[in-house]
Amino acid sequence: MRMSPRTPRRALAVLALAAIVGLPCVAARLLRAADEADTLRITIQQEPDSLHPLLMDMAAATEISGDNSRPGPLQATLCLRGDDWVLRPYIAAELPSLANGQWKILEEGGRMQTTWHLRPEAKWSDGTPITADDFIFAYQVIMDNRVVGVVTRDQERRIETMTAEGADRKTLVITWKEPFAYADTGHACLPRHIEEPVYSKDPASYHKTDIADRLVGCGPYVLKKWNRSESIVLERNPNYWGEMAKIQRIIYSFTSDTNTIVANILSGTLDAVSPTGMTFEAGLALKADPPPGFTTYFTPGLVWEHIDFNLENPWLADKRVRQALTYGIDREKMVKVFFEGQQPVADGWLPPKHYAHHPNLKKYAYDPAKANALLDEAGWKKGADGWRVNAAGERFKLIIRTTAQNSVREQIEQYIQSNWKKLGVELAIENQEAKVFFGETVKKRKFEHLAMFAWLFGPQADGETNWTMKNIPTEANGWTGQNYGGFKNAEIDRIDNQVPKTLAEAERVKLLHQEQELWLEELPAIPLYFRCDVSAAREGLKEWRPTGTDTGVTWNCQRWSLMR
Amino acid sequence: MRSFILRRLLQTIVVLFVLSLALRAIMDAMPGNLVEMMITSRPGVKPEDVSRLRKQYGLDDSFPVAYAKWVRMIVVDRDLGYSMYYKQPVSQVLGPRLAASVKLMGISFLVSLAIAIPLGIYVALRQYSIADYLTNAFAFAGISIPSFWLGLMMMYLFSVRLHWLPPDKMHTPGDESLGDLLQHLILPSLVLCVQEIATWVRYMRASMLEVIQEDYVRTARAKGVSPGRVVWKHALRNALIPIITLVALSIPGVLSGAIITESIFSWPGMGQLLYKSVVNSDTPVAMISFLLIAVVTLLSNLLADVLYAVADPRIRLT
């Protein structure tokens, strides 16, 4: 075939046309790629309810914004606990302590005072300095009965006065009515110069104003846009007073379906999956078949899965029965089978990473012989049909309840059912929809025998709300408190009430060790396992350090960097 | 006709009143109110906190007082209320989600009808042909395949393997363009269309088959009327009468959303909102959402009756 003289000209024309059309596309793509390198795309299973530290109620809000004591992209806090759970100053220059004189006992066993010196460089995203007045204003809002949406005032109700000192008003002095061990864990702060006019106008509608969109914060990022139900875009805060954020933009998108999250990872539209709401099964699936360039993180956490006994039931009031039932579950095998060993057996109620965890606790290792002996001793004898009965001829049949459609819990129930069958104990599974289970059955202590659920503890958990008698929910106390099993033990009650008033950490550790030993002997609940926080991120994402606590993975977001 | 419409509109108001009472009673009777949900996971909540929150959220009011306050807020203050779950006024919660549902469901509905009705007529006129068998097979498959499976398969093919379409959501963050919206619309509306076409095509085919066997169609053919005129003038108009009713009665579905498809494709529509409002005891949002759907259902019923009379001269509305 001969090429005509006009062919090269035609070819050149086609090439020129392709260049005209194609170059801008290539340029745009290159620019986009450059832009994306400075953008981090995270998906999270929940959408926050609010970005305002006092009004938010969801873990997703804490992660995307930050709140009174847990920092995030929009909110710095007086102090913070990172992934090592150690308390460090953040807005504060240092933590108050008895040693540095910023924590003073005014009356032995009574009033005390803490002093916080705020960093001189700390400022809001609009450039206004953060002062003690911002903390005093937040305290005033929290304590105002007209303000709607503030749930708990556990810390604030212990405060007598809060004052600002110094010419720059950078010193915050707090006088406490009573000893409080956690007085060094921080206080809420709000931009007074922005929010006070809104609040003063009508405190009752303060929660309805657009302050909830949190346009002025003090963290490393500012809110750029919130597309409700879809995404939140955060931009680097140019006025941030600490280490400047490395990534220009963080985009949070909301995806509730786990399969869709995986599809997003595989199609390359994501850089990280938040631990908030990510299921353990999804984590195992990602680990088993990892998307190229992604790492799955299993971070040991503070979520304690357990079974509460109804201790008002005469069968379960006998601690030999409770011990026998615990000896009768092979929990080591359980965590291997269901969690590939990623979630450890809980020996007690405090996780190994907690500052007061007792390392040498009595272990309830699987021991069916001991379980059978204890049940025999408690008067539950095996009948001819293999099931146990008591002297009154009642068959030992227990009812367990948990949240329906939670496949992990349902499988664990069946596993326990088969374990206990070998002991001659029948277990009937009667699960309920989460709203009914938590709203009625557990909270109002309506479960017959057993309730399986989890507690998310904080790093300073001390058991006061879980195991003291004053925290048994009743109609008279408005169903407050979390001692759902109705546990009553005078010594544990004394210790757990004493811990929050004991200022020295070493003393608290001693008390809590004593408490854990007693608790394991009494066994008001069956400790099952500690859950992990599961997240996933591109291998090039540096400093992605989930905490395993209620502090969001964003606690150090200014240090994140992404290499694609 | 006018008095019929007026009477039906008055009936609608009565039905809405009774429905709102029943809805409120059901929401109040459900276990776990908003305050109980809030305090369950919060350590350190004291009885005084509970009584303060109950008072703020109006949970101490008796049923008649709470209902009267709610009606007054809607009718006198023209305020739809405030969602303590979303921390937004109900109107701001509902507005964007209604718009999202109308976009997804409305497009799927119209596209489905545009394909299913001609297809139904075509295969009815060619009963037992290959096209008829293929359409029936598609219809059975479309009705039987679960939407979550179909959605995931489409996502896998078009997003994960081919990288042609975004896997989920309504917009790429920062891109509000129409082109971006259309790209995001394709997968969820395709899933909905498969199911809807499957349903509508069977209705249309059955209706048409019934009509073309009628005596008046045979008479028209015997009189030598052209086949096209027989179909368009005599058969189709009669075959469409039941379809009109079904179409009118399907309109509320455009507003109520499709919870599974919305959930898989992270589409911020009404289906998810309705579900979450009930699960989270968000009474203000649940009340208005259900009433809105009830209003559209009642009006669609009225529309169906009116269209029925328009399409069929034998029916007179009095």
PDB file of C-alpha atoms in Angstrom, chain A residues 116-291:
ATOM      1  CA  TRP A 116      -4.223  26.017  84.244  1.00  0.00           C
ATOM      2  CA  HIS A 117      -1.806  28.275  82.359  1.00  0.00           C
ATOM      3  CA  LEU A 118      -2.911  28.491  78.735  1.00  0.00           C
ATOM      4  CA  ARG A 119      -0.309  28.609  75.985  1.00  0.00           C
ATOM      5  CA  PRO A 120       0.232  32.246  75.020  1.00  0.00           C
ATOM      6  CA  GLU A 121       0.110  31.398  71.303  1.00  0.00           C
ATOM      7  CA  ALA A 122      -3.214  29.503  71.507  1.00  0.00           C
ATOM      8  CA  LYS A 123      -5.915  31.191  69.421  1.00  0.00           C
ATOM      9  CA  TRP A 124      -9.201  30.596  67.643  1.00  0.00           C
ATOM     10  CA  SER A 125      -9.317  30.065  63.898  1.00  0.00           C
ATOM     11  CA  ASP A 126     -10.351  33.708  63.395  1.00  0.00           C
ATOM     12  CA  GLY A 127      -7.148  34.840  65.136  1.00  0.00           C
ATOM     13  CA  THR A 128      -8.686  35.794  68.513  1.00  0.00           C
ATOM     14  CA  PRO A 129      -6.593  34.519  71.478  1.00  0.00           C
ATOM     15  CA  ILE A 130      -8.013  31.681  73.566  1.00  0.00           C
ATOM     16  CA  THR A 131      -8.413  32.945  77.129  1.00  0.00           C
ATOM     17  CA  ALA A 132      -9.742  31.630  80.427  1.00  0.00           C
ATOM     18  CA  ASP A 133     -12.958  33.550  79.677  1.00  0.00           C
ATOM     19  CA  ASP A 134     -13.724  31.042  76.913  1.00  0.00           C
ATOM     20  CA  PHE A 135     -13.693  28.233  79.493  1.00  0.00           C
ATOM     21  CA  ILE A 136     -15.771  30.226  81.980  1.00  0.00           C
ATOM     22  CA  PHE A 137     -18.336  30.948  79.276  1.00  0.00           C
ATOM     23  CA  ALA A 138     -18.593  27.227  78.357  1.00  0.00           C
ATOM     24  CA  TYR A 139     -19.086  26.375  82.044  1.00  0.00           C
ATOM     25  CA  GLN A 140     -21.845  29.005  82.280  1.00  0.00           C
ATOM     26  CA  VAL A 141     -23.620  27.510  79.225  1.00  0.00           C
ATOM     27  CA  ILE A 142     -23.353  23.940  80.554  1.00  0.00           C
ATOM     28  CA  MET A 143     -24.827  24.916  83.925  1.00  0.00           C
ATOM     29  CA  ASP A 144     -27.703  26.959  82.454  1.00  0.00           C
ATOM     30  CA  ASN A 145     -30.947  24.986  82.770  1.00  0.00           C
ATOM     31  CA  ARG A 146     -32.425  26.918  79.854  1.00  0.00           C
ATOM     32  CA  VAL A 147     -29.872  25.535  77.383  1.00  0.00           C
ATOM     33  CA  VAL A 148     -31.238  22.454  75.629  1.00  0.00           C
ATOM     34  CA  GLY A 149     -29.055  19.489  74.717  1.00  0.00           C
ATOM     35  CA  VAL A 150     -26.440  19.375  77.481  1.00  0.00           C
ATOM     36  CA  VAL A 151     -26.766  15.842  78.849  1.00  0.00           C
ATOM     37  CA  THR A 152     -24.355  15.376  81.722  1.00  0.00           C
ATOM     38  CA  ARG A 153     -22.695  17.798  84.145  1.00  0.00           C
ATOM     39  CA  ASP A 154     -20.793  15.178  86.073  1.00  0.00           C
ATOM     40  CA  GLN A 155     -17.644  17.296  86.260  1.00  0.00           C
ATOM     41  CA  GLU A 156     -19.177  20.761  86.281  1.00  0.00           C
ATOM     42  CA  ARG A 157     -21.467  20.102  89.243  1.00  0.00           C
ATOM     43  CA  ARG A 158     -18.374  19.522  91.390  1.00  0.00           C
ATOM     44  CA  ILE A 159     -17.016  23.009  90.576  1.00  0.00           C
ATOM     45  CA  GLU A 160     -17.515  25.888  93.013  1.00  0.00           C
ATOM     46  CA  THR A 161     -16.004  28.735  90.983  1.00  0.00           C
ATOM     47  CA  MET A 162     -14.077  29.285  87.791  1.00  0.00           C
ATOM     48  CA  THR A 163     -12.076  32.493  87.411  1.00  0.00           C
ATOM     49  CA  ALA A 164      -9.718  34.129  84.922  1.00  0.00           C
ATOM     50  CA  GLU A 165      -6.439  35.626  86.116  1.00  0.00           C
ATOM     51  CA  GLY A 166      -3.537  37.596  84.666  1.00  0.00           C
ATOM     52  CA  ALA A 167      -3.449  40.676  82.446  1.00  0.00           C
ATOM     53  CA  ASP A 168      -3.767  38.489  79.345  1.00  0.00           C
ATOM     54  CA  ARG A 169      -6.481  36.406  81.062  1.00  0.00           C
ATOM     55  CA  LYS A 170      -4.539  33.270  80.152  1.00  0.00           C
ATOM     56  CA  THR A 171      -4.739  31.713  83.621  1.00  0.00           C
ATOM     57  CA  LEU A 172      -7.768  29.637  84.567  1.00  0.00           C
ATOM     58  CA  VAL A 173      -8.331  28.945  88.264  1.00  0.00           C
ATOM     59  CA  ILE A 174     -10.922  26.383  89.296  1.00  0.00           C
ATOM     60  CA  THR A 175     -12.104  25.833  92.853  1.00  0.00           C
ATOM     61  CA  TRP A 176     -13.708  22.469  93.467  1.00  0.00           C
ATOM     62  CA  LYS A 177     -16.341  21.696  96.100  1.00  0.00           C
ATOM     63  CA  GLU A 178     -14.936  18.221  96.749  1.00  0.00           C
ATOM     64  CA  PRO A 179     -11.889  16.076  95.984  1.00  0.00           C
ATOM     65  CA  PHE A 180     -12.009  14.874  92.382  1.00  0.00           C
ATOM     66  CA  ALA A 181      -9.287  12.642  90.989  1.00  0.00           C
ATOM     67  CA  TYR A 182      -9.874  13.639  87.376  1.00  0.00           C
ATOM     68  CA  ALA A 183      -9.629  17.404  87.828  1.00  0.00           C
ATOM     69  CA  ASP A 184      -6.638  17.424  85.451  1.00  0.00           C
ATOM     70  CA  THR A 185      -8.521  15.981  82.458  1.00  0.00           C
ATOM     71  CA  GLY A 186      -9.723  19.278  80.992  1.00  0.00           C
ATOM     72  CA  HIS A 187     -12.743  21.536  80.601  1.00  0.00           C
ATOM     73  CA  ALA A 188     -14.974  22.696  77.765  1.00  0.00           C
ATOM     74  CA  CYS A 189     -14.120  25.893  75.923  1.00  0.00           C
ATOM     75  CA  LEU A 190     -16.164  27.881  73.418  1.00  0.00           C
ATOM     76  CA  PRO A 191     -15.305  31.024  71.413  1.00  0.00           C
ATOM     77  CA  ARG A 192     -16.945  33.487  73.770  1.00  0.00           C
ATOM     78  CA  HIS A 193     -16.544  36.410  71.377  1.00  0.00           C
ATOM     79  CA  ILE A 194     -18.692  34.545  68.812  1.00  0.00           C
ATOM     80  CA  GLU A 195     -21.160  32.617  70.917  1.00  0.00           C
ATOM     81  CA  GLU A 196     -21.929  34.853  73.879  1.00  0.00           C
ATOM     82  CA  PRO A 197     -24.095  37.302  71.874  1.00  0.00           C
ATOM     83  CA  VAL A 198     -26.102  34.339  70.480  1.00  0.00           C
ATOM     84  CA  TYR A 199     -26.449  32.766  73.918  1.00  0.00           C
ATOM     85  CA  SER A 200     -27.394  36.021  75.686  1.00  0.00           C
ATOM     86  CA  LYS A 201     -30.121  36.758  73.154  1.00  0.00           C
ATOM     87  CA  ASP A 202     -32.047  33.581  73.974  1.00  0.00           C
ATOM     88  CA  PRO A 203     -30.392  30.723  75.886  1.00  0.00           C
ATOM     89  CA  ALA A 204     -33.390  28.478  75.162  1.00  0.00           C
ATOM     90  CA  SER A 205     -32.796  28.619  71.407  1.00  0.00           C
ATOM     91  CA  TYR A 206     -28.994  28.606  71.617  1.00  0.00           C
ATOM     92  CA  HIS A 207     -28.963  24.985  70.370  1.00  0.00           C
ATOM     93  CA  LYS A 208     -31.013  25.879  67.289  1.00  0.00           C
ATOM     94  CA  THR A 209     -28.673  28.533  65.945  1.00  0.00           C
ATOM     95  CA  ASP A 210     -25.998  27.908  63.337  1.00  0.00           C
ATOM     96  CA  ILE A 211     -23.265  27.853  66.001  1.00  0.00           C
ATOM     97  CA  ALA A 212     -23.642  24.087  65.700  1.00  0.00           C
ATOM     98  CA  ASP A 213     -21.924  24.267  62.315  1.00  0.00           C
ATOM     99  CA  ARG A 214     -18.792  25.294  64.191  1.00  0.00           C
ATOM    100  CA  LEU A 215     -17.314  27.792  61.814  1.00  0.00           C
ATOM    101  CA  VAL A 216     -14.812  29.041  64.405  1.00  0.00           C
ATOM    102  CA  GLY A 217     -12.746  26.405  66.192  1.00  0.00           C
ATOM    103  CA  CYS A 218      -9.243  26.104  67.589  1.00  0.00           C
ATOM    104  CA  GLY A 219      -7.980  22.864  66.057  1.00  0.00           C
ATOM    105  CA  PRO A 220      -5.643  22.309  63.095  1.00  0.00           C
ATOM    106  CA  TYR A 221      -8.523  22.393  60.604  1.00  0.00           C
ATOM    107  CA  VAL A 222     -11.585  24.531  59.920  1.00  0.00           C
ATOM    108  CA  LEU A 223     -14.930  23.522  58.479  1.00  0.00           C
ATOM    109  CA  LYS A 224     -15.073  24.281  54.767  1.00  0.00           C
ATOM    110  CA  LYS A 225     -18.407  22.678  53.910  1.00  0.00           C
ATOM    111  CA  TRP A 226     -20.925  20.253  55.360  1.00  0.00           C
ATOM    112  CA  ASN A 227     -23.026  18.576  52.661  1.00  0.00           C
ATOM    113  CA  ARG A 228     -25.656  17.072  54.952  1.00  0.00           C
ATOM    114  CA  SER A 229     -25.995  13.287  54.638  1.00  0.00           C
ATOM    115  CA  GLU A 230     -23.025  13.122  52.267  1.00  0.00           C
ATOM    116  CA  SER A 231     -19.723  14.645  53.315  1.00  0.00           C
ATOM    117  CA  ILE A 232     -17.790  17.129  55.434  1.00  0.00           C
ATOM    118  CA  VAL A 233     -14.860  19.017  53.975  1.00  0.00           C
ATOM    119  CA  LEU A 234     -12.184  20.324  56.355  1.00  0.00           C
ATOM    120  CA  GLU A 235      -9.452  22.750  55.306  1.00  0.00           C
ATOM    121  CA  ARG A 236      -6.135  23.446  57.002  1.00  0.00           C
ATOM    122  CA  ASN A 237      -6.545  26.223  59.600  1.00  0.00           C
ATOM    123  CA  PRO A 238      -4.132  28.974  58.518  1.00  0.00           C
ATOM    124  CA  ASN A 239      -4.334  30.488  62.024  1.00  0.00           C
ATOM    125  CA  TYR A 240      -3.539  27.262  63.841  1.00  0.00           C
ATOM    126  CA  TRP A 241      -1.153  27.979  66.685  1.00  0.00           C
ATOM    127  CA  GLY A 242       0.450  24.536  66.926  1.00  0.00           C
ATOM    128  CA  GLU A 243       2.223  22.324  64.424  1.00  0.00           C
ATOM    129  CA  MET A 244       0.713  23.216  61.039  1.00  0.00           C
ATOM    130  CA  ALA A 245      -1.280  20.422  59.398  1.00  0.00           C
ATOM    131  CA  LYS A 246       0.595  18.649  56.587  1.00  0.00           C
ATOM    132  CA  ILE A 247      -2.479  17.724  54.562  1.00  0.00           C
ATOM    133  CA  GLN A 248      -4.397  20.651  53.077  1.00  0.00           C
ATOM    134  CA  ARG A 249      -7.847  19.087  52.995  1.00  0.00           C
ATOM    135  CA  ILE A 250      -9.633  16.218  54.725  1.00  0.00           C
ATOM    136  CA  ILE A 251     -12.872  14.971  53.200  1.00  0.00           C
ATOM    137  CA  TYR A 252     -15.088  12.818  55.384  1.00  0.00           C
ATOM    138  CA  SER A 253     -17.835  10.952  53.543  1.00  0.00           C
ATOM    139  CA  PHE A 254     -20.610   8.944  55.164  1.00  0.00           C
ATOM    140  CA  THR A 255     -21.152   5.355  54.043  1.00  0.00           C
ATOM    141  CA  SER A 256     -23.187   3.055  56.227  1.00  0.00           C
ATOM    142  CA  ASP A 257     -22.935  -0.178  54.242  1.00  0.00           C
ATOM    143  CA  THR A 258     -19.764  -2.199  54.838  1.00  0.00           C
ATOM    144  CA  ASN A 259     -19.779  -3.724  51.323  1.00  0.00           C
ATOM    145  CA  THR A 260     -19.986  -0.256  49.820  1.00  0.00           C
ATOM    146  CA  ILE A 261     -16.976   0.809  51.888  1.00  0.00           C
ATOM    147  CA  VAL A 262     -15.006  -2.127  50.471  1.00  0.00           C
ATOM    148  CA  ALA A 263     -16.154  -1.204  46.939  1.00  0.00           C
ATOM    149  CA  ASN A 264     -14.930   2.360  47.551  1.00  0.00           C
ATOM    150  CA  ILE A 265     -11.524   1.088  48.672  1.00  0.00           C
ATOM    151  CA  LEU A 266     -11.232  -1.193  45.655  1.00  0.00           C
ATOM    152  CA  SER A 267     -12.310   1.494  43.217  1.00  0.00           C
ATOM    153  CA  GLY A 268      -9.667   3.852  44.596  1.00  0.00           C
ATOM    154  CA  THR A 269     -11.978   6.576  45.909  1.00  0.00           C
ATOM    155  CA  LEU A 270     -10.804   6.269  49.521  1.00  0.00           C
ATOM    156  CA  ASP A 271      -7.606   6.692  51.496  1.00  0.00           C
ATOM    157  CA  ALA A 272      -8.785   5.537  54.916  1.00  0.00           C
ATOM    158  CA  VAL A 273     -11.713   3.966  56.749  1.00  0.00           C
ATOM    159  CA  SER A 274     -12.472   5.413  60.159  1.00  0.00           C
ATOM    160  CA  PRO A 275     -12.596   3.067  63.168  1.00  0.00           C
ATOM    161  CA  THR A 276     -15.905   4.675  64.190  1.00  0.00           C
ATOM    162  CA  GLY A 277     -18.608   2.184  63.336  1.00  0.00           C
ATOM    163  CA  MET A 278     -16.368  -0.191  61.359  1.00  0.00           C
ATOM    164  CA  THR A 279     -17.350  -3.767  62.209  1.00  0.00           C
ATOM    165  CA  PHE A 280     -14.902  -6.426  63.257  1.00  0.00           C
ATOM    166  CA  GLU A 281     -16.213  -8.800  60.557  1.00  0.00           C
ATOM    167  CA  ALA A 282     -15.458  -6.168  57.903  1.00  0.00           C
ATOM    168  CA  GLY A 283     -11.954  -5.855  59.351  1.00  0.00           C
ATOM    169  CA  LEU A 284     -11.388  -9.611  59.162  1.00  0.00           C
ATOM    170  CA  ALA A 285     -12.683  -9.639  55.573  1.00  0.00           C
ATOM    171  CA  LEU A 286     -10.263  -6.840  54.648  1.00  0.00           C
ATOM    172  CA  LYS A 287      -7.409  -8.619  56.409  1.00  0.00           C
ATOM    173  CA  ALA A 288      -8.171 -11.890  54.647  1.00  0.00           C
ATOM    174  CA  ASP A 289      -8.314 -10.286  51.215  1.00  0.00           C
ATOM    175  CA  PRO A 290      -6.466  -6.993  51.588  1.00  0.00           C
ATOM    176  CA  PRO A 291      -7.017  -4.381  48.877  1.00  0.00           C
TER     177      PRO A 291
END
